[in-house]
Coordinates of C-alpha atoms in Angstrom, one line a residue:
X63 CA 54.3 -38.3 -73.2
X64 CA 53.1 -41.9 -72.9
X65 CA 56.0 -42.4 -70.3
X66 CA 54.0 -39.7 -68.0
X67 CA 50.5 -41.0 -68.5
X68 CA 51.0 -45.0 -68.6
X69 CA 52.7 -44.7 -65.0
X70 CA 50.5 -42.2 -64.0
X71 CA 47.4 -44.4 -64.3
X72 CA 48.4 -47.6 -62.7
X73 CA 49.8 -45.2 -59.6
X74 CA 46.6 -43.3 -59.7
X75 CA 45.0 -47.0 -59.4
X76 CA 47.4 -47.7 -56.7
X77 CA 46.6 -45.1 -54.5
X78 CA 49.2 -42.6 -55.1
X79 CA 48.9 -39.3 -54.8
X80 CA 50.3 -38.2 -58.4
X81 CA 51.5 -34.8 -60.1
X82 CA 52.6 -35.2 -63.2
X83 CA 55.3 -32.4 -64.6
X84 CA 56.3 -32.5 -68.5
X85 CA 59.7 -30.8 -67.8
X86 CA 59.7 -29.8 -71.0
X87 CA 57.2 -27.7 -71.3
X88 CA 56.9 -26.8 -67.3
X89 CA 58.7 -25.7 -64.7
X90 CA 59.4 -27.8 -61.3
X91 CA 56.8 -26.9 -58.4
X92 CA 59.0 -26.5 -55.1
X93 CA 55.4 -27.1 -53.2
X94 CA 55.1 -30.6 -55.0
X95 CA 58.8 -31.7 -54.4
X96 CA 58.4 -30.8 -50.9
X97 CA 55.6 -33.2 -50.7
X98 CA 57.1 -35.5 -52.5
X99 CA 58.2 -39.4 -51.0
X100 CA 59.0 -40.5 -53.9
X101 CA 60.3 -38.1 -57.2
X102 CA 60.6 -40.7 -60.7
X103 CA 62.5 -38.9 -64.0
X104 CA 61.9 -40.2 -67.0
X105 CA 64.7 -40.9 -69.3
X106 CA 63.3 -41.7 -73.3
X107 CA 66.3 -40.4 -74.3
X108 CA 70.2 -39.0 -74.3
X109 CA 69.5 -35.1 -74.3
X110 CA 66.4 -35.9 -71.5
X111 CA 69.4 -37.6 -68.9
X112 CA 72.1 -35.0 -69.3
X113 CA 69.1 -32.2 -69.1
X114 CA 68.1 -34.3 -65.9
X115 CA 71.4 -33.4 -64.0
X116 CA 70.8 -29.8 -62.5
X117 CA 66.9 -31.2 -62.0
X118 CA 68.0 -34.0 -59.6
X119 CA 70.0 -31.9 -57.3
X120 CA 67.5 -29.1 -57.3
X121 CA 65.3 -31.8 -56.2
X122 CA 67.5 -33.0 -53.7
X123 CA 67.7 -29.5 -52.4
X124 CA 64.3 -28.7 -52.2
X125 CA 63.3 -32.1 -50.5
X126 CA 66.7 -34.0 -49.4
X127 CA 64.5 -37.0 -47.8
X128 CA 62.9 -37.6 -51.1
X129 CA 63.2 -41.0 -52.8
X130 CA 64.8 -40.9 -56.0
X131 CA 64.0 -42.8 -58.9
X132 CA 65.0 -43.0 -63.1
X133 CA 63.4 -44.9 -65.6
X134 CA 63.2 -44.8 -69.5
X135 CA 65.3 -46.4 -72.3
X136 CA 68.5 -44.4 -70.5
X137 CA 68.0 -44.7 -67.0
X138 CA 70.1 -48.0 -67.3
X139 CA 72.6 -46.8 -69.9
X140 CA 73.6 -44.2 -67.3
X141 CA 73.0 -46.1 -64.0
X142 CA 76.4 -44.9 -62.4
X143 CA 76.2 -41.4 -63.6
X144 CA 72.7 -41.4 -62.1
X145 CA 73.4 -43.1 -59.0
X146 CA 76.2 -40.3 -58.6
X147 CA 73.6 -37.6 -58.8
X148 CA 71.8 -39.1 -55.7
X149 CA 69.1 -41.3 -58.3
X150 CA 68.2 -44.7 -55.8
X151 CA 66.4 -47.2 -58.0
X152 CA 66.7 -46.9 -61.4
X153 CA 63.5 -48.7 -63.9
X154 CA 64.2 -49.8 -67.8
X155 CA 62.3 -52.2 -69.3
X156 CA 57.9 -52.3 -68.8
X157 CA 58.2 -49.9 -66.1
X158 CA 54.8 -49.3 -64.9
X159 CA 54.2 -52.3 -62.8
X160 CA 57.5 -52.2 -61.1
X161 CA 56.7 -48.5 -60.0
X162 CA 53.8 -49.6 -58.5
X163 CA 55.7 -52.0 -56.4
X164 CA 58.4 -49.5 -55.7
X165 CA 55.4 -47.2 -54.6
X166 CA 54.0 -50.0 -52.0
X167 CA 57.4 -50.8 -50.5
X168 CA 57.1 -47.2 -49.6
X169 CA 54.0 -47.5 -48.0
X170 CA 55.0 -50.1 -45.9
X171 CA 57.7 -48.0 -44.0
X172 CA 54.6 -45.1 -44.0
X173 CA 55.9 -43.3 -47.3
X174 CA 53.1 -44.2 -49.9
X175 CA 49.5 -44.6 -48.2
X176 CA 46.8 -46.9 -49.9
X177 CA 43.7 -45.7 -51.1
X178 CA 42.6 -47.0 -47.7
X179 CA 44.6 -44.8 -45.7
X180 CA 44.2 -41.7 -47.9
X181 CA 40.6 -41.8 -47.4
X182 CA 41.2 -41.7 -43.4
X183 CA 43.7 -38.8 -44.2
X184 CA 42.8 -36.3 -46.4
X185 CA 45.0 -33.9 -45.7
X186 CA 47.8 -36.3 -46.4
X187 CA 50.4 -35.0 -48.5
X188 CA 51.9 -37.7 -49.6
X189 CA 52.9 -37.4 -53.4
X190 CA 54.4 -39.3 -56.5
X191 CA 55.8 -37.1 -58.9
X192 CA 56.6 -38.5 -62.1
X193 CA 59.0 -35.8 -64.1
X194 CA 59.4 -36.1 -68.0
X195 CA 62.3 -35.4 -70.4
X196 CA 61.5 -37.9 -73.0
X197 CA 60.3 -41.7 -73.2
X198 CA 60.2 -45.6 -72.2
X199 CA 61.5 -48.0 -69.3
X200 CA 62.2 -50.9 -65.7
X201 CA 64.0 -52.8 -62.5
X202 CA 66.7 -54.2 -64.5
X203 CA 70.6 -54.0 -63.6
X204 CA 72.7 -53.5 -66.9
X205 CA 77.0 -54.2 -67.4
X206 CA 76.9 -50.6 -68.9
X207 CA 79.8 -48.6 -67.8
X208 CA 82.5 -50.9 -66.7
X209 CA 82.8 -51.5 -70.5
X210 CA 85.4 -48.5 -70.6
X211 CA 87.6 -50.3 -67.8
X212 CA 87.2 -53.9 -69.4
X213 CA 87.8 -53.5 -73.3
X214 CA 85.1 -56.1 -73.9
X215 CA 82.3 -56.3 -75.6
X216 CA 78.9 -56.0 -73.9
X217 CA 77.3 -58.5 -72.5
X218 CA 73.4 -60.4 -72.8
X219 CA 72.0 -61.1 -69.9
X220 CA 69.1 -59.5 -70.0
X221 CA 66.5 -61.7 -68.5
X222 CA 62.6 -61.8 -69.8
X223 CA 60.6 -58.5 -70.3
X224 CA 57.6 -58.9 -68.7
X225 CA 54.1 -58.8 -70.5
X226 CA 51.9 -56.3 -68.9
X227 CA 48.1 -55.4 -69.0
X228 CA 48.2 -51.8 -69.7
X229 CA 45.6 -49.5 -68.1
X230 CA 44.2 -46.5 -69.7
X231 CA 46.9 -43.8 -69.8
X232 CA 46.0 -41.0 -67.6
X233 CA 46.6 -37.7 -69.4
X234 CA 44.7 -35.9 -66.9
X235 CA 47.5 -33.6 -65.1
X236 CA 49.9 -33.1 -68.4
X237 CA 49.6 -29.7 -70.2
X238 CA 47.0 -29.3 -73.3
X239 CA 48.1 -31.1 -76.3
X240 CA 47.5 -27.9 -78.5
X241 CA 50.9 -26.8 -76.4
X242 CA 52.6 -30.1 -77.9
X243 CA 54.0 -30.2 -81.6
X244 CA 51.5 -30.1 -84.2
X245 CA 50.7 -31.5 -87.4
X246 CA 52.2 -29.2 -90.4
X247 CA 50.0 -29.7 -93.6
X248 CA 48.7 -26.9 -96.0
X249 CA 49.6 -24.2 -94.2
X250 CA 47.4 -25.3 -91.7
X251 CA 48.6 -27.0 -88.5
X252 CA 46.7 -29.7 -86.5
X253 CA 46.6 -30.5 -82.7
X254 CA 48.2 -33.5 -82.5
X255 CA 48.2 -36.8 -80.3
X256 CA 50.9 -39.4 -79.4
X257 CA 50.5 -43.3 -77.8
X258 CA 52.5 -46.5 -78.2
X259 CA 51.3 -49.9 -79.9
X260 CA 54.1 -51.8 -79.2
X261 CA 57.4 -50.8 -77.0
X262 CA 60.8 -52.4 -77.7
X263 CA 62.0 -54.2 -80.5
X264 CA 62.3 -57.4 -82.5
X265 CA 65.7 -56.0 -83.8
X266 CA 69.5 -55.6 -82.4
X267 CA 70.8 -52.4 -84.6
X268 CA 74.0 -51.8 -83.4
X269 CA 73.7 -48.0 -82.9
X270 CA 70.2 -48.1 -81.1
X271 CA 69.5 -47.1 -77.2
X272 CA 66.9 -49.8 -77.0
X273 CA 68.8 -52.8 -78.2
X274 CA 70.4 -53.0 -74.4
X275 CA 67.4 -52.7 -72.4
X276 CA 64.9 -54.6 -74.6
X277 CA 67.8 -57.5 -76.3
X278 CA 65.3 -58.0 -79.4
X279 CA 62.2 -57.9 -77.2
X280 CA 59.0 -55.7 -77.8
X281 CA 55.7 -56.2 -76.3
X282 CA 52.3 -54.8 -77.0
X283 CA 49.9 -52.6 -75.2
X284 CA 46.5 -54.4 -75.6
X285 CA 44.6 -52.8 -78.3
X286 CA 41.3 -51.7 -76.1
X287 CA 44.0 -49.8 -74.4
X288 CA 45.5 -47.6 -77.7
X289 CA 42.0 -47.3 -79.0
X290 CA 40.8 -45.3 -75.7
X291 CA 43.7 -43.5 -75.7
X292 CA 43.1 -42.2 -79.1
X293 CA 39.8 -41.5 -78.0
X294 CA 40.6 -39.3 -74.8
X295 CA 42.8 -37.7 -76.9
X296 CA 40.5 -36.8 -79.9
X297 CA 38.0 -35.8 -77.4
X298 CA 40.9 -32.6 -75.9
X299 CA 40.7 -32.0 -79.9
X300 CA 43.3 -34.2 -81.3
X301 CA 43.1 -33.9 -85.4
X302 CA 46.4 -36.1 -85.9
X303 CA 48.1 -39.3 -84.2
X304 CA 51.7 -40.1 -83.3
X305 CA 51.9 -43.5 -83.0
X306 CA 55.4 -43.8 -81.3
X307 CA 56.3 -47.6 -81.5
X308 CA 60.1 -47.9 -82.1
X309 CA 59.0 -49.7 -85.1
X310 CA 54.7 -50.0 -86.3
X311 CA 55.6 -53.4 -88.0
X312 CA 57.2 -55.3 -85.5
X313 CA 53.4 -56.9 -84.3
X314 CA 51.6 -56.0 -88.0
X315 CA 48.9 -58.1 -86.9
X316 CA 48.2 -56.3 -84.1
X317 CA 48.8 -52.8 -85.1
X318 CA 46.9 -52.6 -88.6
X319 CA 43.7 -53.6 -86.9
X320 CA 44.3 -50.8 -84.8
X321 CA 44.3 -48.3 -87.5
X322 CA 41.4 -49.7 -89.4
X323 CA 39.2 -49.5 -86.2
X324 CA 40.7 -45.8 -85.6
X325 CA 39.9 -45.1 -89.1
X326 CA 36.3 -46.6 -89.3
X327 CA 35.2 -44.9 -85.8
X328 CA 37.2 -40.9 -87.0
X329 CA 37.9 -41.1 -90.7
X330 CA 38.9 -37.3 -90.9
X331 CA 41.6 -38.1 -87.9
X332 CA 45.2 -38.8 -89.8
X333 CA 48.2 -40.5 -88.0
X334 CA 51.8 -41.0 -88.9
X335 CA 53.9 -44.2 -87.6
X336 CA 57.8 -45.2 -88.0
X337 CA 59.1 -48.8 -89.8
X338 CA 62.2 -49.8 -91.0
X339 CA 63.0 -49.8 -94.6
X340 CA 63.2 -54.3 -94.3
X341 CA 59.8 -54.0 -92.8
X342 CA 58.8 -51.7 -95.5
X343 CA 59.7 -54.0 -98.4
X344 CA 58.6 -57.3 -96.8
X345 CA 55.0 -56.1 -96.1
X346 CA 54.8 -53.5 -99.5
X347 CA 51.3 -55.4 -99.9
X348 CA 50.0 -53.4 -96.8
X349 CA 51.3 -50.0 -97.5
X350 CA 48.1 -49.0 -99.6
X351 CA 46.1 -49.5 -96.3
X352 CA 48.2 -47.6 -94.3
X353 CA 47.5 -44.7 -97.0
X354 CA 43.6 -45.7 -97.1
X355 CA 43.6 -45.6 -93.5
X356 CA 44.5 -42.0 -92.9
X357 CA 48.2 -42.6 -92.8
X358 CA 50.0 -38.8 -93.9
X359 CA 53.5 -40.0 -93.6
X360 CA 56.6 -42.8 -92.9
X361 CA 59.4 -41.7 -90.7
X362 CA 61.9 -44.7 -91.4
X363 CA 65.7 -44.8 -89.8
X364 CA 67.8 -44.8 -92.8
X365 CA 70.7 -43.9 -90.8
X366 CA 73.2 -44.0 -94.3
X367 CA 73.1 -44.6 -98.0
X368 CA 76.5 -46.2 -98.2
X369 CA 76.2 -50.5 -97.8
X370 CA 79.2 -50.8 -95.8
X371 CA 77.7 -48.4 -93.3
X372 CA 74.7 -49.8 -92.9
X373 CA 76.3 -53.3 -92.5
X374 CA 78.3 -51.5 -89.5
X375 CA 74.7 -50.7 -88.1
X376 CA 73.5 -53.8 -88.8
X377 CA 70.4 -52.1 -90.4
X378 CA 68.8 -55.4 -92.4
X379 CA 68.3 -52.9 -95.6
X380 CA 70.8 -51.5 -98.3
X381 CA 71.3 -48.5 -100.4
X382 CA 68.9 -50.1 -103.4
X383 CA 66.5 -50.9 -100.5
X384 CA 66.2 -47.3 -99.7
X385 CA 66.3 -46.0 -103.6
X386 CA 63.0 -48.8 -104.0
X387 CA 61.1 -47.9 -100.8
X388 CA 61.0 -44.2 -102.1
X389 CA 59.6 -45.3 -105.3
X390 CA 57.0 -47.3 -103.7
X391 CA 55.9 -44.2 -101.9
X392 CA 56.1 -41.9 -104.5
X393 CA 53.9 -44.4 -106.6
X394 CA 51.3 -45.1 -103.8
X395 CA 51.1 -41.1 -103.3
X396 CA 52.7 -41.7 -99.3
X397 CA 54.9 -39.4 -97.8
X398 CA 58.1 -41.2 -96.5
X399 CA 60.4 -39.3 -94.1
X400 CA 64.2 -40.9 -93.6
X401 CA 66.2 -39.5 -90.8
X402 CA 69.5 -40.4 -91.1
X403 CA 72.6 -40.4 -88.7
X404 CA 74.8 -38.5 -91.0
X405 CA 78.2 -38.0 -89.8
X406 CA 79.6 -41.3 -88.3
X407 CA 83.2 -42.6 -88.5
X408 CA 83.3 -44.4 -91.9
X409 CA 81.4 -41.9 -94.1
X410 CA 84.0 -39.8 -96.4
X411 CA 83.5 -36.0 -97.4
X412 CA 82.1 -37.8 -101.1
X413 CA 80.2 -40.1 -99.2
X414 CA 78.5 -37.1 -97.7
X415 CA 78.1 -35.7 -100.8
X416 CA 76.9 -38.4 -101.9
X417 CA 74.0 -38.6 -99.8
X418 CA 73.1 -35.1 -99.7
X419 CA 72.9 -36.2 -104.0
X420 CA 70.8 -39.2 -103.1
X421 CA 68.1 -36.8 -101.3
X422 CA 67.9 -34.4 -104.0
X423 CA 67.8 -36.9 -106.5
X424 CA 65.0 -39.0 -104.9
X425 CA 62.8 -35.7 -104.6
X426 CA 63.4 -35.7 -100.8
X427 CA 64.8 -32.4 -100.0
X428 CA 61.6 -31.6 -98.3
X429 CA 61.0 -34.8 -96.7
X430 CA 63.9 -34.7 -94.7
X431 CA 64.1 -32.2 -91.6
X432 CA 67.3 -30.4 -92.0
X433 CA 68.6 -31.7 -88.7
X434 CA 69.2 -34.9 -90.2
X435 CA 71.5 -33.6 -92.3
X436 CA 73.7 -32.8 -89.4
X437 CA 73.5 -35.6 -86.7
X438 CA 76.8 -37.1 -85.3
X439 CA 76.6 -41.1 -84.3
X440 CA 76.0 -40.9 -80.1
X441 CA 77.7 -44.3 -79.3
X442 CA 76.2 -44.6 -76.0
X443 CA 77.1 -47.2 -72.8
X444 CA 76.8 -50.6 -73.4
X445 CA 76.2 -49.8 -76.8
X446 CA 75.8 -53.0 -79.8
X447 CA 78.2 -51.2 -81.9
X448 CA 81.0 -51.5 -78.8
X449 CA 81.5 -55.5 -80.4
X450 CA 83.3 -54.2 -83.1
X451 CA 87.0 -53.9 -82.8
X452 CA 87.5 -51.1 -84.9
X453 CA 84.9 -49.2 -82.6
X454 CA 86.6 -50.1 -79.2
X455 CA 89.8 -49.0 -81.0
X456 CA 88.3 -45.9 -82.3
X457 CA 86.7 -44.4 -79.3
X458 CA 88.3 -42.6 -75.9
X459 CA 87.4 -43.3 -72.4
X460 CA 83.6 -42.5 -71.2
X461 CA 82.8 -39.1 -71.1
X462 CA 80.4 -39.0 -67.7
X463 CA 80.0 -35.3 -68.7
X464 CA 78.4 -35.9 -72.0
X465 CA 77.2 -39.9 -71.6
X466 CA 78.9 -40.9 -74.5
X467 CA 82.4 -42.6 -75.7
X468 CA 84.0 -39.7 -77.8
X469 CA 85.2 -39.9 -81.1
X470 CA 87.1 -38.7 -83.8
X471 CA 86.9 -39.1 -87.6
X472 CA 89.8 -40.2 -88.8
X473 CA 89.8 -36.9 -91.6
X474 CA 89.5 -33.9 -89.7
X475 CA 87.9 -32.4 -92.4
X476 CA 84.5 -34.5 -91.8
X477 CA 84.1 -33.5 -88.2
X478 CA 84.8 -29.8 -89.7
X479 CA 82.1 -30.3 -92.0
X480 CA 79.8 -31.8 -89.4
X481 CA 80.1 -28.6 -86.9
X482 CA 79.7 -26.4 -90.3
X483 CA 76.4 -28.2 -91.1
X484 CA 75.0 -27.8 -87.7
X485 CA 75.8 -24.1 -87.7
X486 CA 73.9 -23.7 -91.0
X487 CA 70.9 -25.7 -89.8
X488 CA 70.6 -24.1 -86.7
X489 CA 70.8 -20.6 -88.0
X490 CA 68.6 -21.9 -91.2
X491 CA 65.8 -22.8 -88.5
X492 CA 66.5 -19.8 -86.7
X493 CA 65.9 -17.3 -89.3
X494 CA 62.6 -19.6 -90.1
X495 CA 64.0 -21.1 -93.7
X496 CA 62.5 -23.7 -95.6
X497 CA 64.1 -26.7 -95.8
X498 CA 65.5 -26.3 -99.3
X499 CA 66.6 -22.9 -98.7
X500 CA 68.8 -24.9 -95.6
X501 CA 69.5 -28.0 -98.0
X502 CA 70.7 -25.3 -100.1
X503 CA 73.1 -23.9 -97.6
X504 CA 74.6 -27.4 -96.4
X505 CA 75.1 -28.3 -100.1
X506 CA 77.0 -25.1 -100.5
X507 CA 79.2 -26.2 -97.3
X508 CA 80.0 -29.6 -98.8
X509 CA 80.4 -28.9 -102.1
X510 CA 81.9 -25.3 -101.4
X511 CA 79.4 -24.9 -104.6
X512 CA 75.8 -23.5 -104.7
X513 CA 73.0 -25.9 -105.1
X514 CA 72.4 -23.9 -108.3
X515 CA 75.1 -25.1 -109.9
X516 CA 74.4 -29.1 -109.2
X517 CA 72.7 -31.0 -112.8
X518 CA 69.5 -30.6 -113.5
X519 CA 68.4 -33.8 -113.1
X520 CA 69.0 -33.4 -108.8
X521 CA 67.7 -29.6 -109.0
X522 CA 64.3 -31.0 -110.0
X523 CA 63.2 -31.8 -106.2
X524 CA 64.6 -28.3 -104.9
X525 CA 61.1 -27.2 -106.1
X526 CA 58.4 -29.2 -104.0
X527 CA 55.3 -30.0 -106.0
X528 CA 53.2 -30.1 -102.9
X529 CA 53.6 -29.5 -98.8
X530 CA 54.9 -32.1 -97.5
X531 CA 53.0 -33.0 -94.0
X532 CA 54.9 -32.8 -91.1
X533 CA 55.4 -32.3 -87.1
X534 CA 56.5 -28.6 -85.6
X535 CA 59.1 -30.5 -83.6
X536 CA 61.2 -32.8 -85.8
X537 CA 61.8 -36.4 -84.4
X538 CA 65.3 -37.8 -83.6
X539 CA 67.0 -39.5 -81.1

């Protein structure tokens, strides 16, 4: 996790005292949180904050003088559930330097000691602990949840990111990255490796978590920076990178340098990135040197295959945008990976249908990890798609429990479906099936058909040609 390391260095460089704990592959150290003046949980992501709830107040138990802090993309989407749980200062935006400063105002009332002071004493035991449950985030102060009491849309007043000089991330205390997800190819799998580029975004999707922290900012980490990153993780034995920019083609000029130079110094190293389907087809002229370069595969947020949908997300692509972005791929020899947010209020039982179609059609059964074939929209706090009227007139009240506004599809038959899918995914992944034996299954749910039965035409990519390369751990948000 990049949301670990980054902080970790510049506190490191600080004078903190620092113990890093990946949360999710670790358990808590009561001797650490003891020690602890200050405790900082990162928050990448939705599933990361509600798993962050019973950590926080064992925290507080173990060490009830303890500092609290939260930052990551949904440390401000859920400042007053957090602040609730006992959580002090909460961090969204570029995170690292304002943790620094949180860390000094500490040591001016004797809770963080310089590098100064540490030296004189050693036996000190002050600590930062920096917990992760995900990635990104900063100091800002969002509207968030007072849109359930107001009605009205969310507001922009997100003031100016600012552009930090990253430091070397420091991976030094986080667990092996052979105990991370690994690179699936050939039957063989591959340690792999994960840094950033480039954090936020240039775009405003409506459904997205970042759109409310970053407003259609992104900013990059300086390129001396990713490239020794690679390299201290290539050196722990690192056969594959993650690069886990929200979107690779946002700052093209800087990141294609990046993976020449990573090519031309480890040509046997491969890498995989995520850009949007627009991005895709406005810069198709550099998509052979992302395969020249080592690049294995494209995840790309499809989200749906049906235009009015997509307008609703404000995605920038359409249907025929997606249909020509897999042909590109297919004719260049890439592997492109759409996730999708399948179920969502306006899609239809045929729409559904229709998409599962599309995928088999476009010989994408095995490029698509069978969760995506079951995700419901998440419309979180001060979420972009909260300015649409039908939305705000669709959803209930926000659920504190779950961080979310519920909703309902309007055909209780979809939200049937959509429980009926998950069940068959998770037991497909449970019993260790391949993804077209679970494709298989959900088709059989939605079409109350088998697969078998479908034309020929669609059956053709139920039969994969080649493995397709891909992570142990599938992405999603």
């Amino acid at each position: 996790p990049f949301g670990l390391a980054s902080p970790a260095a510049w506190l490191r460089e600080a004078g903190a005292n620092v113990s890093c704990v990946d949360l999710a592959l670790d358990h808590l150290d009561a001797q650490i949180i003891r020690a602890a003046h200050l405790v900082a949980f990162y928050l990448p992501m939705h599933t990361a904050t509600r798993l962050s709830a019973p950590v926080i107040r064992q925290v507080r138990a173990l060490n009830p003088d303890t500092q609290l802090c939260a930052y990551g993309l949904y440390a401000p989407l859920n400042e007053k559930y957090l602040r609730a749980l006992g959580i002090t200062t909460i961090l969204g935006g570029e995170f690292e330097e304002e943790l620094v400063a949180l860390c000094r105002a500490f040591n001016t009332s004797r809770h963080c000691e310089p590098a100064e002071q540490a030296k004189q004493s050693p036996n000190s035991n002050d600590a930062e602990f920096v917990s992760a449950l995900g990635d990104r985030r900063l100091l800002r102060r969002h509207p968030s949840t007072r849109l359930a009491r107001s009605g009205s849309p969310p507001r922009n007043d997100m003031r100016e990111l600012p552009r930090l000089n990253f430091r070397v991330p420091d991976r030094a205390s986080l667990p092996e990255l052979s105990r991370y997800a690994r690179l699936e190819i050939n039957g063989d799998a591959r340690i792999a490796g994960y840094t950033e580029t480039t954090r936020g975004c240039k775009h405003l999707c409506r459904h997205c978590p970042i759109v409310p922290v970053y407003s259609g900012q992104f900013r990059v980490v300086q390129r001396d920076v990713v490239l020794a990153d690679i390299r201290q993780q290539i050196a722990a034995g690192a056969r594959h990178i993650t690069f886990g920019d929200p979107d690779f083609f946002n700052g093209i000029g800087h990141t294609l340098p990046i993976v020449q130079a990573l090519h031309r110094e480890f040509p046997a190293v491969t890498y995989d990135a995520t850009i949007k389907i627009e991005h895709l087809l406005q810069h198709a002229d550099k998509l052979p040197l992302l395969r020249d370069t080592g690049c294995l595969f494209v995840t790309s947020a499809v989200e749906a295959v049906d235009d009015r949908i997509l307008e609703l997300f404000d995605k920038g692509h359409t249907r025929a945008d997606f249909i020509r972005v897999a042909a590109m791929f297919r004719k260049l020899g890439l592997t492109l990976q759409p996730t999708f947010v399948a179920f969502n209020p306006w899609i239809s039982l045929a729409g559904y249908r229709d998409l599962l179609a599309l995928i088999a059609e476009l010989d994408l059964i095995d490029h698509v990890a069978p969760i995506q074939l079951a995700i419901r929209l998440l419309i979180t706090a001060n979420s972009r798609l909260l300015e649409l009227p039908e939305v705000r007139r669709l959803v209930g009240a926000f659920d504190e429990a779950n961080l979310c506004y519920p909703w309902q599809h309007p055909d209780p038959r979809v939200d049937d479906l959509q429980r009926a899918a998950l069940d068959a995914v998770r037991a497909g992944e449970k019993q260790k099936l391949s993804r077209r034996e679970i494709f298989a299954r959900v088709w059989q749910i939605a079409y109350d058909s088998p697969f078998d039965s479908a034309p020929a035409a669609l059956r053709s990519g139920y039969v994969a040609s080649a493995p397709i390369p891909h992570l142990s751990e599938p992405w999603y948000c």
